[in-house]
Amino acid sequence: PAALDADPAASRDRMDADPGARAAGRAARQREWAGELAWDFGELDPEEDGAHTGEAGGDGWVYTERMIYMPHTYFVNDHRQGFREDDELRELQSAEELWLAEQDARYKMRRELFPQLGDDVFIFANFNQLYKIDPTLFRLWLRILERVPTAIIWLLRFPAAGEEHLHRVATEWAGADVARRVVFTDVAPKHMHIKRGRIADAFLDTTECNAHTTAVDILWSGTPVLTWPRHEHKLCSRVAASVACATGQGRAMVVGSADEYVERAVEWATAARHEYTYDCPPSGRAPILAPDPHTGYVKHRICHGPAMDIRLQLFMARDCSRLFDTRRWTRNLERGYAEAWRRWVAGDDEPDDDCDDDSAPAPEPDPAAVRALGPPDRRKTRWSLRIERRIADALATPAGRQRAVYAPPGGSIWVLDEDDAMPSQAWVREMLAW
């Protein structure tokens, strides 16, 4: 689209040379802004269109591998080992004092980076490279800003050439007032990037290609990530949902549609509020915020609202979060590898037709409910019932209840966390929902 011209300078020169073209381009963008959101969901379903046989898709392609399903997320990181900027605070303070110190640190960094912002401004952020922002998503962000006049969205000059281009498009689509609230800063070094991620009140994820390592960086800082796993069969659009769910706060941060994405963001921003408290500087260490020179008291900005509730859970639980437990992740992966090797050595790794063949017998769900679903959801329903039946069979035996993996012959390997029992039917449904 014209809004993403590969050479913004050349595009601008053409417009300047032809006032009629400039007016026509502006009118076209205004029509786009006023129109309905149009999402391109074009993707190849590996279980549709002859994907297994190539009959409908020409040459086609075939997946012969089975999956190893990790119990929390596939994404491994070392944030708990590598980014311990506040260890001295954790050693000295109670949980209540630590949470107050974290809010003070956020407030201090916010005032240093954005001294012009009022305390009532809600800061949305996205730190991805700008190529991940497709025109429809950018318009969606502008509509969020339009509905929340006290909000900004903070982007990075990543690359710097994108700033002028996005500001121009934002002005043409949403007007100068909204465009002024698209704010850019330079890319920071890694340690500072993670530390200043706490300044944002919420991170708006890109939906075509999610934040990957950036999402983990932001969650480590305690900032909630709002994401929509837009494509069922594209890994890059589901990564942030995977890591968000591994924190235990997935239901609060993962949505299922563009409308939910906008409404959740608007809810977080409009429900946010803050108050001030005052007390004496702490004894035995320097205060994070400087005391007032006249009264000697420290002014704390205490925030409330849905996004802040999520932040509290993320920040206070990150040391025991499954997302940041690298040793646990490694042990779980090794159990999957051990089972895959055992099956290879034993010679029982041949595909089990019952795992993938829809003609295989399985308990039938409510027919009326199935008719209301689309083909992918009907397939998932049949598959989940088949998995539930196998789990029930395994749980019926003492040996099955002690297994570290659920691995039907020839099927995928489901690794169980060391603290969990065999996955229940409810667990399977929860997994499928995401």
mmCIF file with all atom_site columns, N, CA and C in Angstrom, residues 168-190:
data_model
loop_
_atom_site.group_PDB
_atom_site.id
_atom_site.type_symbol
_atom_site.label_atom_id
_atom_site.label_alt_id
_atom_site.label_comp_id
_atom_site.label_asym_id
_atom_site.label_entity_id
_atom_site.label_seq_id
_atom_site.pdbx_PDB_ins_code
_atom_site.Cartn_x
_atom_site.Cartn_y
_atom_site.Cartn_z
_atom_site.occupancy
_atom_site.B_iso_or_equiv
_atom_site.pdbx_formal_charge
_atom_site.auth_seq_id
_atom_site.auth_comp_id
_atom_site.auth_asym_id
_atom_site.auth_atom_id
_atom_site.pdbx_PDB_model_num
ATOM 1  N N  . ARG A 1 168 ? 3.844  11.072 9.274  1.00 0.00 ? 168 ARG A N  1
ATOM 2  C CA . ARG A 1 168 ? 3.094  11.612 8.136  1.00 0.00 ? 168 ARG A CA 1
ATOM 3  C C  . ARG A 1 168 ? 1.811  10.829 7.895  1.00 0.00 ? 168 ARG A C  1
ATOM 4  N N  . VAL A 1 169 ? 1.907  9.504  7.923  1.00 0.00 ? 169 VAL A N  1
ATOM 5  C CA . VAL A 1 169 ? 0.730  8.675  7.705  1.00 0.00 ? 169 VAL A CA 1
ATOM 6  C C  . VAL A 1 169 ? -0.277 8.864  8.844  1.00 0.00 ? 169 VAL A C  1
ATOM 7  N N  . ALA A 1 170 ? 0.213  8.946  10.087 1.00 0.00 ? 170 ALA A N  1
ATOM 8  C CA . ALA A 1 170 ? -0.696 9.149  11.224 1.00 0.00 ? 170 ALA A CA 1
ATOM 9  C C  . ALA A 1 170 ? -1.450 10.465 11.096 1.00 0.00 ? 170 ALA A C  1
ATOM 10 N N  . THR A 1 171 ? -0.771 11.512 10.629 1.00 0.00 ? 171 THR A N  1
ATOM 11 C CA . THR A 1 171 ? -1.424 12.807 10.446 1.00 0.00 ? 171 THR A CA 1
ATOM 12 C C  . THR A 1 171 ? -2.494 12.723 9.371  1.00 0.00 ? 171 THR A C  1
ATOM 13 N N  . GLU A 1 172 ? -2.177 12.060 8.261  1.00 0.00 ? 172 GLU A N  1
ATOM 14 C CA . GLU A 1 172 ? -3.145 11.955 7.168  1.00 0.00 ? 172 GLU A CA 1
ATOM 15 C C  . GLU A 1 172 ? -4.339 11.091 7.556  1.00 0.00 ? 172 GLU A C  1
ATOM 16 N N  . TRP A 1 173 ? -4.113 10.067 8.338  1.00 0.00 ? 173 TRP A N  1
ATOM 17 C CA . TRP A 1 173 ? -5.196 9.170  8.718  1.00 0.00 ? 173 TRP A CA 1
ATOM 18 C C  . TRP A 1 173 ? -6.025 9.692  9.891  1.00 0.00 ? 173 TRP A C  1
ATOM 19 N N  . ALA A 1 174 ? -5.348 10.147 10.941 1.00 0.00 ? 174 ALA A N  1
ATOM 20 C CA . ALA A 1 174 ? -6.056 10.411 12.200 1.00 0.00 ? 174 ALA A CA 1
ATOM 21 C C  . ALA A 1 174 ? -5.991 11.864 12.646 1.00 0.00 ? 174 ALA A C  1
ATOM 22 N N  . GLY A 1 175 ? -5.232 12.701 11.951 1.00 0.00 ? 175 GLY A N  1
ATOM 23 C CA . GLY A 1 175 ? -5.138 14.098 12.336 1.00 0.00 ? 175 GLY A CA 1
ATOM 24 C C  . GLY A 1 175 ? -3.912 14.379 13.179 1.00 0.00 ? 175 GLY A C  1
ATOM 25 N N  . ALA A 1 176 ? -3.597 15.679 13.276 1.00 0.00 ? 176 ALA A N  1
ATOM 26 C CA . ALA A 1 176 ? -2.365 16.094 13.945 1.00 0.00 ? 176 ALA A CA 1
ATOM 27 C C  . ALA A 1 176 ? -2.374 15.782 15.434 1.00 0.00 ? 176 ALA A C  1
ATOM 28 N N  . ASP A 1 177 ? -3.524 15.868 16.072 1.00 0.00 ? 177 ASP A N  1
ATOM 29 C CA . ASP A 1 177 ? -3.558 15.639 17.524 1.00 0.00 ? 177 ASP A CA 1
ATOM 30 C C  . ASP A 1 177 ? -3.169 14.209 17.868 1.00 0.00 ? 177 ASP A C  1
ATOM 31 N N  . VAL A 1 178 ? -3.711 13.251 17.130 1.00 0.00 ? 178 VAL A N  1
ATOM 32 C CA . VAL A 1 178 ? -3.360 11.854 17.371 1.00 0.00 ? 178 VAL A CA 1
ATOM 33 C C  . VAL A 1 178 ? -1.906 11.594 16.960 1.00 0.00 ? 178 VAL A C  1
ATOM 34 N N  . ALA A 1 179 ? -1.489 12.144 15.831 1.00 0.00 ? 179 ALA A N  1
ATOM 35 C CA . ALA A 1 179 ? -0.127 11.903 15.346 1.00 0.00 ? 179 ALA A CA 1
ATOM 36 C C  . ALA A 1 179 ? 0.915  12.408 16.329 1.00 0.00 ? 179 ALA A C  1
ATOM 37 N N  . ARG A 1 180 ? 0.629  13.509 17.028 1.00 0.00 ? 180 ARG A N  1
ATOM 38 C CA . ARG A 1 180 ? 1.587  14.025 18.013 1.00 0.00 ? 180 ARG A CA 1
ATOM 39 C C  . ARG A 1 180 ? 1.799  13.048 19.162 1.00 0.00 ? 180 ARG A C  1
ATOM 40 N N  . ARG A 1 181 ? 0.860  12.150 19.358 1.00 0.00 ? 181 ARG A N  1
ATOM 41 C CA . ARG A 1 181 ? 0.966  11.200 20.461 1.00 0.00 ? 181 ARG A CA 1
ATOM 42 C C  . ARG A 1 181 ? 1.593  9.867  20.034 1.00 0.00 ? 181 ARG A C  1
ATOM 43 N N  . VAL A 1 182 ? 2.186  9.827  18.853 1.00 0.00 ? 182 VAL A N  1
ATOM 44 C CA . VAL A 1 182 ? 3.063  8.726  18.438 1.00 0.00 ? 182 VAL A CA 1
ATOM 45 C C  . VAL A 1 182 ? 4.485  9.212  18.690 1.00 0.00 ? 182 VAL A C  1
ATOM 46 N N  . VAL A 1 183 ? 5.115  8.697  19.739 1.00 0.00 ? 183 VAL A N  1
ATOM 47 C CA . VAL A 1 183 ? 6.371  9.240  20.270 1.00 0.00 ? 183 VAL A CA 1
ATOM 48 C C  . VAL A 1 183 ? 7.502  8.249  20.011 1.00 0.00 ? 183 VAL A C  1
ATOM 49 N N  . PHE A 1 184 ? 8.639  8.767  19.553 1.00 0.00 ? 184 PHE A N  1
ATOM 50 C CA . PHE A 1 184 ? 9.793  7.931  19.240 1.00 0.00 ? 184 PHE A CA 1
ATOM 51 C C  . PHE A 1 184 ? 10.969 8.265  20.155 1.00 0.00 ? 184 PHE A C  1
ATOM 52 N N  . THR A 1 185 ? 11.759 7.243  20.494 1.00 0.00 ? 185 THR A N  1
ATOM 53 C CA . THR A 1 185 ? 13.053 7.424  21.143 1.00 0.00 ? 185 THR A CA 1
ATOM 54 C C  . THR A 1 185 ? 14.066 6.537  20.435 1.00 0.00 ? 185 THR A C  1
ATOM 55 N N  . ASP A 1 186 ? 15.339 6.756  20.726 1.00 0.00 ? 186 ASP A N  1
ATOM 56 C CA . ASP A 1 186 ? 16.388 5.930  20.140 1.00 0.00 ? 186 ASP A CA 1
ATOM 57 C C  . ASP A 1 186 ? 16.388 4.539  20.763 1.00 0.00 ? 186 ASP A C  1
ATOM 58 N N  . VAL A 1 187 ? 16.951 3.580  20.040 1.00 0.00 ? 187 VAL A N  1
ATOM 59 C CA . VAL A 1 187 ? 17.152 2.229  20.573 1.00 0.00 ? 187 VAL A CA 1
ATOM 60 C C  . VAL A 1 187 ? 18.202 2.296  21.682 1.00 0.00 ? 187 VAL A C  1
ATOM 61 N N  . ALA A 1 188 ? 17.946 1.605  22.787 1.00 0.00 ? 188 ALA A N  1
ATOM 62 C CA . ALA A 1 188 ? 18.857 1.620  23.937 1.00 0.00 ? 188 ALA A CA 1
ATOM 63 C C  . ALA A 1 188 ? 19.698 0.349  23.964 1.00 0.00 ? 188 ALA A C  1
ATOM 64 N N  . PRO A 1 189 ? 20.860 0.375  24.623 1.00 0.00 ? 189 PRO A N  1
ATOM 65 C CA . PRO A 1 189 ? 21.614 -0.868 24.851 1.00 0.00 ? 189 PRO A CA 1
ATOM 66 C C  . PRO A 1 189 ? 20.754 -1.889 25.602 1.00 0.00 ? 189 PRO A C  1
ATOM 67 N N  . LYS A 1 190 ? 21.115 -3.163 25.478 1.00 0.00 ? 190 LYS A N  1
ATOM 68 C CA . LYS A 1 190 ? 20.259 -4.244 25.984 1.00 0.00 ? 190 LYS A CA 1
ATOM 69 C C  . LYS A 1 190 ? 19.890 -4.070 27.450 1.00 0.00 ? 190 LYS A C  1
#
